Short mmCIF file of C-alpha atoms and ligand atoms in Angstrom, two decimals:
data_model
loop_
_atom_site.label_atom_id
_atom_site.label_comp_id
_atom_site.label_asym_id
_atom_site.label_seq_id
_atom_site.Cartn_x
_atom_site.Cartn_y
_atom_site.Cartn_z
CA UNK A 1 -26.83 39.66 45.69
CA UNK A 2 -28.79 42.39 43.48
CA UNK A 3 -29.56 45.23 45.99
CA UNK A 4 -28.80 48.22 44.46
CA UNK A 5 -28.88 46.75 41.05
CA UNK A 6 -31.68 48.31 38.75
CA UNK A 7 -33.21 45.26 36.36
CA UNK A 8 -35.63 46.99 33.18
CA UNK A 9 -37.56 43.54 31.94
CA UNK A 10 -39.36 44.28 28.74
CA UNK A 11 -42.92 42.40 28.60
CA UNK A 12 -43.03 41.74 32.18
CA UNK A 13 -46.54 41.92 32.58
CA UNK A 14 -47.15 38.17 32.34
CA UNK A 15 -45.47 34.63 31.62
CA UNK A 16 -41.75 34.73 31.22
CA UNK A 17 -40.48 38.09 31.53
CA UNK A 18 -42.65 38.50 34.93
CA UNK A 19 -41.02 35.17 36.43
CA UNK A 20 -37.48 36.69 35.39
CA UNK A 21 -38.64 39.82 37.02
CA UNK A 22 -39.63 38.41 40.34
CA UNK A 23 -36.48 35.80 40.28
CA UNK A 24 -34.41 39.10 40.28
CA UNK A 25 -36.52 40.99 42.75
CA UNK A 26 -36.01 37.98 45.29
CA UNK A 27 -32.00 38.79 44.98
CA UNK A 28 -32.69 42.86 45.73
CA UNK A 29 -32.82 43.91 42.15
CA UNK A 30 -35.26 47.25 41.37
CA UNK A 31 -37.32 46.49 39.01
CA UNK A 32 -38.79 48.10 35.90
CA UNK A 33 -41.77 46.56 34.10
CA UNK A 34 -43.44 46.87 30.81
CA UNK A 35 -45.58 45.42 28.49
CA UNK A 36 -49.19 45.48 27.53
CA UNK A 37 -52.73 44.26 30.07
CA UNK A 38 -53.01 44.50 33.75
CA UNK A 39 -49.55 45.91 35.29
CA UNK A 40 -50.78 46.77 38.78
CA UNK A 41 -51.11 42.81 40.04
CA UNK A 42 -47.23 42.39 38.82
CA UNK A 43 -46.23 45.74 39.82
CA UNK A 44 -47.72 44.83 43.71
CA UNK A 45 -46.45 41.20 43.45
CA UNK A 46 -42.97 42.29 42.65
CA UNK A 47 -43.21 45.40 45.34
CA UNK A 48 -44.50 42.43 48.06
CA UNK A 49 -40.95 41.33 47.73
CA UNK A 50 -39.45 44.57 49.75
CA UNK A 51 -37.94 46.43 46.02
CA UNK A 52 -38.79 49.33 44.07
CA UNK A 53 -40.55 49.34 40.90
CA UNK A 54 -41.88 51.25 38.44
CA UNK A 55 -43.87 50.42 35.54
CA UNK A 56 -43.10 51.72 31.49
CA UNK A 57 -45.78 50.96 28.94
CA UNK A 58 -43.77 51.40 25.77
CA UNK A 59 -45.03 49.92 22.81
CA UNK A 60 -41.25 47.41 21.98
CA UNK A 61 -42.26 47.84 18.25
CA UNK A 62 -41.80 51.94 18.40
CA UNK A 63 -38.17 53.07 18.49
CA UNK A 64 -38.99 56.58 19.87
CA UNK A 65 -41.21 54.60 22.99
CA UNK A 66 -37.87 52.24 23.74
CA UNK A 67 -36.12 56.30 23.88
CA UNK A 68 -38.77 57.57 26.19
CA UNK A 69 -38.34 54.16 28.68
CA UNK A 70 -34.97 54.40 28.66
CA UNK A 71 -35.12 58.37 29.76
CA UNK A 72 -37.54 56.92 32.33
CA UNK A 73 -35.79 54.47 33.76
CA UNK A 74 -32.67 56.73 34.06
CA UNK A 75 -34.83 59.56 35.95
CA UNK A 76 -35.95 56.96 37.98
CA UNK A 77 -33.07 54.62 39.13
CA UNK A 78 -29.79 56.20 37.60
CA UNK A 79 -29.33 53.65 35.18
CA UNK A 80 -30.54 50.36 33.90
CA UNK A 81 -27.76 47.67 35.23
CA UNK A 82 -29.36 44.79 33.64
CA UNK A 83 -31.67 44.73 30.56
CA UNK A 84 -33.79 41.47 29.71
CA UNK A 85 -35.07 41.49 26.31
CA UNK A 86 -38.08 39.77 26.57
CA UNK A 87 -40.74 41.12 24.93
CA UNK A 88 -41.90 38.51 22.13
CA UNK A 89 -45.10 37.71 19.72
CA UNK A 90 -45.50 34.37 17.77
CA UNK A 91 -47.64 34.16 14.48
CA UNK A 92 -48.35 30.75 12.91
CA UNK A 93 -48.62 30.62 9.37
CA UNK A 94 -46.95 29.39 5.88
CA UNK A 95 -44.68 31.27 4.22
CA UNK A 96 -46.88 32.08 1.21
CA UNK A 97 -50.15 33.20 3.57
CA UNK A 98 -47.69 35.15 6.17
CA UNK A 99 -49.40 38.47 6.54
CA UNK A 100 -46.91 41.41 5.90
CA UNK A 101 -47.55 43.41 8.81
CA UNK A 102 -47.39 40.51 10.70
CA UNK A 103 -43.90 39.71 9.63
CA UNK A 104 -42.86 43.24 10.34
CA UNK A 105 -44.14 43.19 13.54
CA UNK A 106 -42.61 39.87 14.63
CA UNK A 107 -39.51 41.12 13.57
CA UNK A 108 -40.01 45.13 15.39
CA UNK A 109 -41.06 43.30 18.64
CA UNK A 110 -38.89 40.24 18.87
CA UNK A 111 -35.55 41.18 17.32
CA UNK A 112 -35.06 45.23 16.58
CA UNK A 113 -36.33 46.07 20.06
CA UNK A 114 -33.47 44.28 21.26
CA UNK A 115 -31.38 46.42 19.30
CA UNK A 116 -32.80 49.61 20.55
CA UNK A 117 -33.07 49.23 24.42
CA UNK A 118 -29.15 47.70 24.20
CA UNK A 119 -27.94 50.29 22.30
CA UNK A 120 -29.60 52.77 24.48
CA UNK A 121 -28.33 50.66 27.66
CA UNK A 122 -25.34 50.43 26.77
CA UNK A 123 -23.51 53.61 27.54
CA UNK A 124 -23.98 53.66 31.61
CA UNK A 125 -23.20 50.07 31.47
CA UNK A 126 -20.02 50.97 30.51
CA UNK A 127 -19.05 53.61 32.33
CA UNK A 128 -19.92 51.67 35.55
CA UNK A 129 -18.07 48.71 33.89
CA UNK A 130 -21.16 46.32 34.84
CA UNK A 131 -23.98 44.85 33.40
CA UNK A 132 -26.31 42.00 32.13
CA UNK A 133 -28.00 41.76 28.64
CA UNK A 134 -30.18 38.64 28.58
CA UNK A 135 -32.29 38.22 25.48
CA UNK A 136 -35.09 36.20 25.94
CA UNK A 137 -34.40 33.78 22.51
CA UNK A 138 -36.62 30.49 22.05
CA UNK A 139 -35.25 27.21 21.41
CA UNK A 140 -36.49 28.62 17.59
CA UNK A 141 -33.19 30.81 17.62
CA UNK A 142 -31.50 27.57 17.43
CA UNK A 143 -33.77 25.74 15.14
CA UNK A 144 -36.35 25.76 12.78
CA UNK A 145 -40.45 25.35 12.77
CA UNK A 146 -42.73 24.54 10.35
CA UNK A 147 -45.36 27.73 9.67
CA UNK A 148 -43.14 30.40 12.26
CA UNK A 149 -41.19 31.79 9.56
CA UNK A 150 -40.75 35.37 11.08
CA UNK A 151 -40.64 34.36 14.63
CA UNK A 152 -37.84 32.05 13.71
CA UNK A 153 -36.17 34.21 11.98
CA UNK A 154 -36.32 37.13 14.75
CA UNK A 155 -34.96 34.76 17.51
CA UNK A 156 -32.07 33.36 15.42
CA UNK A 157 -31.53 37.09 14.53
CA UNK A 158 -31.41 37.75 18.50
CA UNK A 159 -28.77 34.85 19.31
CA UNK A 160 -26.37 36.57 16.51
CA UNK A 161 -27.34 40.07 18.41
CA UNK A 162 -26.24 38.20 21.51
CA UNK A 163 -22.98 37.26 20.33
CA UNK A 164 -21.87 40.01 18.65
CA UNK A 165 -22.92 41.97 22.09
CA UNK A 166 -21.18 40.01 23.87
CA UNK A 167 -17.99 40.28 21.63
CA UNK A 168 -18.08 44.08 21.65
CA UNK A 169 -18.21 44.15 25.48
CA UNK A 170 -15.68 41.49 26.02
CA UNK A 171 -13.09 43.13 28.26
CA UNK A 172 -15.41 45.20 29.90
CA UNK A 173 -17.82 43.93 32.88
CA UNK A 174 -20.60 43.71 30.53
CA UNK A 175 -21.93 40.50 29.29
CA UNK A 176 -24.46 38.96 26.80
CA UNK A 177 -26.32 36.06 26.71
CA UNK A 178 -29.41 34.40 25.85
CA UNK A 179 -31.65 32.29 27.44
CA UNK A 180 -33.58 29.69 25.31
CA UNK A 181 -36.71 28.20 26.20
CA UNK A 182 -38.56 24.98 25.15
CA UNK A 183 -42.06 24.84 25.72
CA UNK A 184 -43.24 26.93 28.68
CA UNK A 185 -47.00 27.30 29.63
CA UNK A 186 -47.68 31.45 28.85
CA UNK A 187 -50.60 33.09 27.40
CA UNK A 188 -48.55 32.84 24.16
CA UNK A 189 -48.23 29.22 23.89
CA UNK A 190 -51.93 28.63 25.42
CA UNK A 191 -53.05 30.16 22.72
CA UNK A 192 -51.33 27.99 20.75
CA UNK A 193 -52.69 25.13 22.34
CA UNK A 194 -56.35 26.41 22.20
CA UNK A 195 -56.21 26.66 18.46
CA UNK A 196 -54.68 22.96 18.16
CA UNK A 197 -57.47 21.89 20.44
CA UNK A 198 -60.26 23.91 18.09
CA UNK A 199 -58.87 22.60 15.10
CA UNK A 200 -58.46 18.66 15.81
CA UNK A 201 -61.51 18.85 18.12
CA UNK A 202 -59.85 17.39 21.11
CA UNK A 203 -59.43 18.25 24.16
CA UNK A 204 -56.91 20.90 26.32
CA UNK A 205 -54.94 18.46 27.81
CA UNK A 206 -54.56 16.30 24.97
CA UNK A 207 -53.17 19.66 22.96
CA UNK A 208 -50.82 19.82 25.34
CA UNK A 209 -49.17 16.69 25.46
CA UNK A 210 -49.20 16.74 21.75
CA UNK A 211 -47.33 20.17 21.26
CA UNK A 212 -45.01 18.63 24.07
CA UNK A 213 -45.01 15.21 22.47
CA UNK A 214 -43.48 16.55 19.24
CA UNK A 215 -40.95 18.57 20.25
CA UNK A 216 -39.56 17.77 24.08
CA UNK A 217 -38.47 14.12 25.33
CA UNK A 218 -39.27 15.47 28.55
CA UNK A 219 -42.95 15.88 27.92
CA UNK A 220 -42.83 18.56 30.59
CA UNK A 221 -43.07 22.67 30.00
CA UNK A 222 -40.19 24.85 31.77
CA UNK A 223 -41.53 27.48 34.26
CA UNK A 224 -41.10 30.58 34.35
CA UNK A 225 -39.16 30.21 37.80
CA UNK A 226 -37.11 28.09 36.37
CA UNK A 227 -36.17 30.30 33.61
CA UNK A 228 -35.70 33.10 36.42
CA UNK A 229 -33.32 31.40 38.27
CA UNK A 230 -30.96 31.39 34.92
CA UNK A 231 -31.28 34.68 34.39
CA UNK A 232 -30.27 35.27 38.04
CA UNK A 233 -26.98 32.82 37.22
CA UNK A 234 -25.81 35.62 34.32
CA UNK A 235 -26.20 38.17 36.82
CA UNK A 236 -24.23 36.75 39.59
CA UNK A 237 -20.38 36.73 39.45
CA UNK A 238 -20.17 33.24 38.48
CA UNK A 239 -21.79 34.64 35.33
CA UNK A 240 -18.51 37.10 35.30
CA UNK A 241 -17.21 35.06 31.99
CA UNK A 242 -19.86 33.61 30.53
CA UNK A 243 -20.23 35.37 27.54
CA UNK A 244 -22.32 35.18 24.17
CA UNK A 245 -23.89 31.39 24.99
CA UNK A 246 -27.81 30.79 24.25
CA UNK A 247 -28.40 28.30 27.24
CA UNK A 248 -31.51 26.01 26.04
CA UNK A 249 -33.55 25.05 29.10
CA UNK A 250 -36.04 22.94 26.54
CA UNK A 251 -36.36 19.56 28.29
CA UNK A 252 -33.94 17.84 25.81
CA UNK A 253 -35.77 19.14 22.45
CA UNK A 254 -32.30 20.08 21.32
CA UNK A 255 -30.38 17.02 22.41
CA UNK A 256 -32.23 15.09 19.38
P1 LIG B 1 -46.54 36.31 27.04
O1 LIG B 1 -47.52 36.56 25.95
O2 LIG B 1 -47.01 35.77 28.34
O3 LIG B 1 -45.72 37.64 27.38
C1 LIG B 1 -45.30 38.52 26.40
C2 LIG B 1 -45.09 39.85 27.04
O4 LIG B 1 -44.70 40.78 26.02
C3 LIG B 1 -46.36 40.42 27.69
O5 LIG B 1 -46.01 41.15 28.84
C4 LIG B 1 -46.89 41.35 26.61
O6 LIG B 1 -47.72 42.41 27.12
C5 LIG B 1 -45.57 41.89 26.07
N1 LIG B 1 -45.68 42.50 24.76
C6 LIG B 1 -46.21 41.98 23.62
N2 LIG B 1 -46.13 42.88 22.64
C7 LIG B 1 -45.53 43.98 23.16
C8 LIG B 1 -45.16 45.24 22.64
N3 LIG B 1 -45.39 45.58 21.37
N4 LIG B 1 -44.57 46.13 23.48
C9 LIG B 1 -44.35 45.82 24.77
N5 LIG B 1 -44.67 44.63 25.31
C10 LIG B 1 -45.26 43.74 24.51
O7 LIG B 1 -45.43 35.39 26.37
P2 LIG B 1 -44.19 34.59 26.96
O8 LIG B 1 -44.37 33.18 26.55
O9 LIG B 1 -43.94 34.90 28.40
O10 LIG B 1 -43.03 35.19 26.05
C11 LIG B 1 -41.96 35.96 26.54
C12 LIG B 1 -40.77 35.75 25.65
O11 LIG B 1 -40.35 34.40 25.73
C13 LIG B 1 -41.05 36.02 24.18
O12 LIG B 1 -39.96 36.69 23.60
C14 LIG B 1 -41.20 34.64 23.59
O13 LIG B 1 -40.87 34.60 22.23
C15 LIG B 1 -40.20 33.86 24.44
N6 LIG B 1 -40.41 32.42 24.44
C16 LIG B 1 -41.57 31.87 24.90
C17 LIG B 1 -41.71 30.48 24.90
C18 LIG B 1 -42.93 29.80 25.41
O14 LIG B 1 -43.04 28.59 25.25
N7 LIG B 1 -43.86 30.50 26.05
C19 LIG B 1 -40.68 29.69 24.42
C20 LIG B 1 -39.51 30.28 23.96
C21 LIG B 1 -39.39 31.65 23.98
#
């Protein structure tokens, strides 16, 4: 369904953006990876599945390093047919003890990179009149948190990206949309989970069903696969129309 199609999947080294990844390398997609850690175990997991891919290690909060990926993956594959905006950091903290450069980098990493690897996509998306934006969102760009005042405010900042992406492309064969996840098992939500453990002096799996517990009826995290297998949906031609939604896929934390 993909082959041909080049997919650039920012953070793709681990948890989300590397189940997207594979999800679209399973349909033919190249692939381009980034993000920070150990990229050769993706890179030769997503080449096991018969596609090209190269790896990019921009840094998502420097504008100039989301320039020199793009120029990469245009040397490399032509152009980028579909972008995922993935890349994301959490911080937990009030309001009044939120560190500044942690707000700023929040912000940089899960909201204004969006801005710069679309803007710089966007161009040979039209010209070929295709292509797939997905920003990776949270079920936080739909509501609020207690103590995630900068990550909420990034990802509710990146559904009103989506839309007006998606409005500015709206008789062309580009489309926007985002993808919102509940709770899904990462290294950025165990980490989560090991400080609620540390602090409350209780156990791993007890964290868990907590964090669960208060947000997700379900009591159940989403997988990356699963996620993957939405993304694939925007990219097929079913997805032709579907433009500007944020999909939750939060095991009914929303439906409350
Ligand atoms: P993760 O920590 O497993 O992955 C984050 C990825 O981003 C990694 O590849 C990391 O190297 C990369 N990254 C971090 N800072 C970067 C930077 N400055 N430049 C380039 N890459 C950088 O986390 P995840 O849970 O897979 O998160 C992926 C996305 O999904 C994030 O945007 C996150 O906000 C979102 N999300 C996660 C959950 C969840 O429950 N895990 C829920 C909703 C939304």
């Amino acid at each position: 369904m993909l082959k041909g199609k080049t997919a650039l999947v920012t953070g793709s080294t681990s948890g989300i953006g590397l189940g997207i990844a594979k999800s679209l390398a399973e349909r033919g997609a190249n692939i381009i990876l980034n993000g920070f850690g150990d990229s050769e175990g993706p890179r030769r997991e997503i080449a096991s599945l018969g596609v090209q891919v190269a790896y990019h290690g921009a840094d998502m909060s420097k504008p100039a390093e989301i320039e020199e990926m793009m120029k990469f993956a245009a040397a490399q594959f032509g152009r980028v047919d579909i972008l995922v905006n993935n890349a994301g950091i959490q911080h937990v903290a009030k309001i009044e003890d939120f560190p500044v450069e942690k707000w700023d980098a929040v912000l940089a990493i899960n909201l204004s990179s969006a801005f710069h690897a679309t803007r710089l996509a966007l161009p040979a998306m039209k010209v070929a009149n295709w292509g797939r934006i997905i920003n990776v969102a949270s079920a936080h760009g739909l509501v609020g948190s207690a103590e995630k005042s900068a990550y909420v405010a990034a990802k509710h900042g990146l559904v009103g990206l989506t839309k007006v992406t998606a409005l500015e492309n709206a008789t062309t064969g580009v489309t926007c949309n985002a993808i919102c996840p509940g709770w899904v098992l990462t290294p950025l939500v165990q980490k989560q989970v090991d400080a609620r453990a540390a602090a409350q002096n209780i156990s791993n799996e007890d964290a868990k069903r907590q964090l669960l517990g208060e947000k997700e009826p379900s009591m159940q995290f989403t997988t990356p696969a699963e996620l993957g297998e939405l993304a694939v949906f925007f990219c097929s031609a079913a997805g032709n129309n579907v433009r500007g939604v944020a999909w939750n896929m939060d095991g009914g934390w929303l439906a409350q």
